[in-house]
Amino acid sequence: MVLYRDEGVVLRTQKLGEADRIVTILTKRTGKVRGVARGVRKTTSRFGARLEPFSHIDLQLHTGRTLDVVTQVETIRPYGEALVADYPRYTAGTAMLETADRLTVGEKEPALRQFLLLVGGLRTLVEGGHEARLVLDAFFLRSLAVAGYAPALAECARCGAEAVRAFAIVAGGVVCGTCRPQGAAVPAAETIALMIALLRGDWPAADASESRHRVECSGLVAAYLQWHLEHGIRSLRHVEREPAHPSAQFPHGSRT
Amino acid sequence: MYEGVVQSLIDELGMLPGIGPKSAQRIAFHLLAADPADVKRLAHALLEVKEKVRFCRICGNVAAEDECRICRDQRRDPHVICVVEEPKDVVAIERTREFRGRYHVLGGAISPIDGVGPDDLRIRELMTRLADGQVTELILATDPNLEGEATATYLARLVKPMDLTVTRLASGLPVGGDLEYADEVTLGRAFEGRRLLDV
């Protein structure tokens, strides 16, 4: 039996047998780990709420033949407790967890930058200083950049020309009039500026953006993310915009 | 591999949740050795449960008729509805003998990561039940995990304009446990919901 200790964020849980759960955790040093938490569904479990999704935890596991077994857990910060009281933030948070899960394909392959990005994203979401959907889009763009899929936003993704006109997912970002493929979207210049601000972490510029540009940005980012993942993000369909932005239901991925 | 029907029985039993190939084999041989009358009773019960059991048209609980036993019971308080995730939660609450109102079974909890949203649950049916104004209190008894809490938050927000008393089951320390093992969230909620000890 090999014991190891790490720090991680619980991405998802699945029921196992009578009272156990399989817990998927994105850890700081080991990468994505799937472990069994025995008896966690019993009301008398010593793990309690520590292994709920969004929990930032310090944990100890021992390696098993197929799945590792969680032996001890301490909470560093229970992000779920704050998120669950605010439904739009909760839905944005679940999309973050699902994306982090999808982007870290292999188990036990260190993904430190993705881990730090997720912790930072959850902290920003809980602090509530910015609109939840903006935080989510910033997380998507930066996760894509960490995974090597950063969209070209300043110059044509194909020829490098500076005069860009459209956004083409297949081309990998903005394109000029000559390189523009059929079916490329033509977003407002402000939408592209918002995407650049979110990718760079320029929050004053992102917070000052207009609602219609945010909605357009969300559609493009969601479509771009799902195209590169070759997989839909199920939580995205349920992400709600906050009441201050009633222009909510944007059909994800239908813009290009 | 066993011959014909024995292998079919093992395969069918192996489809049940929590039954692996070894357990399926053990149950199959137990049935082979059992009294034929006992096996017939089991087979009859399996067929009967599929034929007769349906979901109550009012609350969504399992029922032998159009309406479940609780919805038909005139002695139950129609002004209080307790919202639960699954029919087995109704059984758990009924065992307490503390609640005399009616139930509403959602059929799960909101879990975006599994693709389950509000439209996949019996929330529309709940809103229809609340529309006639007879109900005065809604007790949200979804599971005290993240999905259950999110579902409770969503429902509380949805019924806010309805002038109802919306309550959530208390969370806190389990009876018989040690304080030192309580996690931060549970202990925090126990502090939030502490009550006056009037002796």
CSV table of C-alpha atoms in Angstrom, one decimal, chain A residues 81, chain B residues 149 170-172 184-196:
chain,number,residue,atom,x,y,z
A,81,GLU,CA,-21.1,26.2,0.2
B,149,GLU,CA,-28.9,22.3,-2.1
B,170,ALA,CA,-32.1,21.5,9.3
B,171,SER,CA,-28.5,20.4,8.7
B,172,GLY,CA,-26.0,19.7,11.5
B,184,GLU,CA,-16.3,22.5,8.7
B,185,VAL,CA,-19.5,22.9,6.5
B,186,THR,CA,-21.6,20.7,8.8
B,187,LEU,CA,-20.3,22.2,12.0
B,188,GLY,CA,-20.8,25.7,10.5
B,189,ARG,CA,-24.5,24.9,9.7
B,190,ALA,CA,-25.0,23.4,13.2
B,191,PHE,CA,-23.9,26.8,14.6
B,192,GLU,CA,-26.1,28.7,12.2
B,193,GLY,CA,-29.1,26.6,13.2
B,194,ARG,CA,-28.4,26.4,17.0
B,195,ARG,CA,-31.5,26.5,19.1
B,196,LEU,CA,-32.4,27.9,22.5
